[in-house]
Amino acid sequence: MGCAPSIHVSQSGVIYCRDSDESTSPHQTAALSQGTAATLHGLFVRTDAADSIPSVLAYQSRPPPPGPGPGPGPRRQQRREPATPAAAGRAGARRCCSSTEAETQTSHASVKQASTTEVQIGPMRLTQDPVQVLLIFAKEDNQSDGFWWACDRAGYRCNFARTPESALECFLDKHHEIIVIDHRHSRHFDAEVICRSIRATKPSEHTVILAVVPRISADQEETSVLPLLHAGFDRRFMENSNVIACYNELIQIEHGEVRSQFKLRACNSVFTALDHCHEAIEITSEEHVIQYVNPAFERMMGYHKGELMGKELTELPKSDKNRADLLDTINMRIKKGKEWQGVYYARRKSGDSIQQHVRIIPVIGQGGKIRHFVSIKKLCCTNENNKQLYKIHRDEKYAGDNSQAESHSFRCKNRRKESIDVKSITSRSSDAPSLQNRRYSSMARIHSMTIEAPITKVINIINTAQENSPVTVAEALDRVLEILRTTELYSPQLGTKDEDPHTSNLVGGLMTDGLRRLSGNEYVFSKNMNQSHSHLSVPITVNDVPPCIAQLLDNEESWDFNIFELEAVTNKRPLVYLGLKVFARFGVCEFLNCSEATLRAWFQVIEANYHSTNSYHNSTHAADVLHATAFFLGKERVKGNLDHLDEVAALIAATVHDVDHPGRTNSFLCNAGSELAVLYNDTAVLESHHTALAFQLTAKDNKCNIFKNIDRNHYRTLRQAIIDMVLATEMTKHFEHVNKFVNSINKPMASEESNSNYNRSRKPAKQSVGPLDNQAFKEDKAIAEKLNEVIASVYAAKDSEGSDCECAPNIKNFPENQTLIKRMMIKCADVANPCRPLELCIEWAGRISEEYFAQTDEEKRQGLPVVMPVFDRKTCSIPKSQISFIDYFITDMFDAWDAFAHLPDLMQHLAVNYKHWKTLDELKCKSLRLSAENNN
């Protein structure tokens, strides 16, 4: 007949006892009732010597301890205890077959059927098998019996081992969830040594090990559990042979540590999925320390996992192709628990920059706080070409023979062939004109690029248009391509020398960093930064000001506010008084969490570092720019597109934007070889100095440090915004900022308001200024039509990109466009003089002219190149200089700003002031006003 369980006796005397779930024969059950080996439970039993077999069987045949509920009733009736261990051995021997395999039977009906348990971890539904328990006791006693019957009651699978060797062998075979080790008697074996040997194995990381320790009497002192924990034990069980006590302990372990470990083991499947997915995955801590990267990430970035784990993201090289405030924007969003996705440039280990589509997801953990950030990264692909490139790169990593190299070469050829434009090239005959051949070759190189910048996409579209175009159109488009490949796309090119010298001089002086020094002279500008400000009287509170000043400040919200009257009554210190009033109105102290005394001290220090000896770039100019900025912030559309942090940053930037200005232009400083020009490499010299000094002065003294109480991340974002706005006041980037604002803000806004989309007939807006001139093509209708098609296709491509973006429909709410708004706002505030009431405009014109006159005088004295020769105090026509400035810099910029912010009063003032200067010029007047005899 069939035998369900079997006992295999090895030559070493180790007994393997197991059951079979396949046997349900009634004969077996009947035989079971008569057999002495029925108490084996059909479980896995090991001993380490053949002579221990009787003791094992004797132990297994022990009845449960007396008392209520030690085990199931039917089992007690079925158990029979042999008179002696030898009898148990003989009973087992009588059931042995002729071979060395001895068979015994057990009743499945008598064994509580252990059921599986459903467990859920996140979205995963798991099935947990019955818990396996290993008891390690040198000999059987009431305590081991208690755990045995507790396992039986709970439906656990239980194994028993007597020696360290058999325990370790059994564990490595079964991987038990719970191990109970007898730690009461050291004369049989060292429990801590057994624990350490088990902990040295890999499967033990998911096992809970329980130490059974002697009971402590009432007069004994409680001992520490640290030695047990250091040995590898997880819990301590005070000796208690009661089955219910043992049962409770095991059940608590199952529902606590065992279930937690089971969930952790299930995570292996998740990591397996991550290791084999094609998207690059990066997991970091809340402090942006890298905790995990998958193989796809390693391949994409060129790093090995060991080079990244444990490093902060800030330690890795960054690409310089991202905009300056992108990281702060991302951090602000994800720190709030919000997901961020967008395009980001990353730098590979090789140094190459790659464009990625990144999605960053915050993960809530312990304490309900963000504990991890999961980043999913994909290469930005524009066509199937680029997807193939990634596959090729992956294949190259594992290529090791020539056949693979040949295969790679073949795939590269196929990849290029799949491009629409290049495919059409192959159909061309070899006798095509050289111009076309050169164009097609250039186009093939462009299409083989992995990552396409926006300008590359435009060039690709133009190249496509050239394919089927007449030679004249193709040549015209070649000229367009030459212009597009220049670096100064936004700066209008100056005409011939026959044009107005005022315009040429003005533009040359404001939009260049000057010529190289032509003499050995050096202009060194220095200023005592440690001067005392104790002689300056500052109001105690914002309301504690003289009545005359308070009366003037009542009108500070009006655009017609007279800053020169405030300058006069404050003894050339208007910035402190106006600043306190404006900052209070916008709640700056509340945002920065600083006191009004700190803000007063800060204004005092900043104003003291403006040069009162400058006719134009002094604290009155700073106060005027602050006033204009506050006025713009009050406009509904501006206010609706900026948050409080943007407002605070704009007000601070306006306050400090010209601090410590020497009254000389960047060109002068570069030509003179000044210390500042050397320090900042002749690039945005003054603007860089203004921001650097402003933050130095603020942090130098805690009494005036307005940033000391704000969050670190808020400070970084605020600082970046201030720096960006101050740098935007540099004139070399004037047309770039204006054109970006027009294309990103004005045009989409006009499209939304008119409820129409871009179409093929759409022409560039009037406000757009730049180097392109379509005049050369007006005579050729075919060329003009073809250009219109190209322009329409460019807009169509832009629209198709925008349609994939999962963002709010209001384009002005994008962080990038908020930056453009802030730049445009401070630029307009900085040069708003021509838009002020006429008397104020005339006063500012006189002051800036005087400052330029002084610079020209010094250039002549120092033997330096004269940057703006027209600003010679003996020959200069101030009206002509103002007309040139308005025509070249002001009109287009304020047209664009007015279209966004709605500023009819400013535009009216601009028209009146322009007419004033035109009238003076027509009358050959070179001064600010008509003389008395001309008026007559």
Coordinates of C-alpha atoms in Angstrom, one line a residue, residues 28 64 103 133 353 373 398 432 485 616 636 638 646 690 766 778 903:
Q28 CA -3.7 4.9 6.1
P64 CA 0.1 17.4 25.4
E103 CA 7.9 4.4 6.5
V133 CA 8.8 27.6 12.8
S353 CA 24.6 66.9 -22.2
F373 CA 11.6 61.0 -4.7
Y398 CA 27.4 44.6 -24.7
A432 CA 22.4 67.6 -59.2
R485 CA 23.3 80.3 -37.4
Y616 CA 22.0 109.8 -12.1
E636 CA -4.2 93.2 -12.4
V638 CA 0.9 91.4 -13.5
D646 CA 7.9 87.0 -7.0
H690 CA 25.4 95.0 -7.6
K766 CA 4.8 94.4 -34.8
K778 CA 9.6 91.7 -51.4
L903 CA -0.5 101.2 -19.1

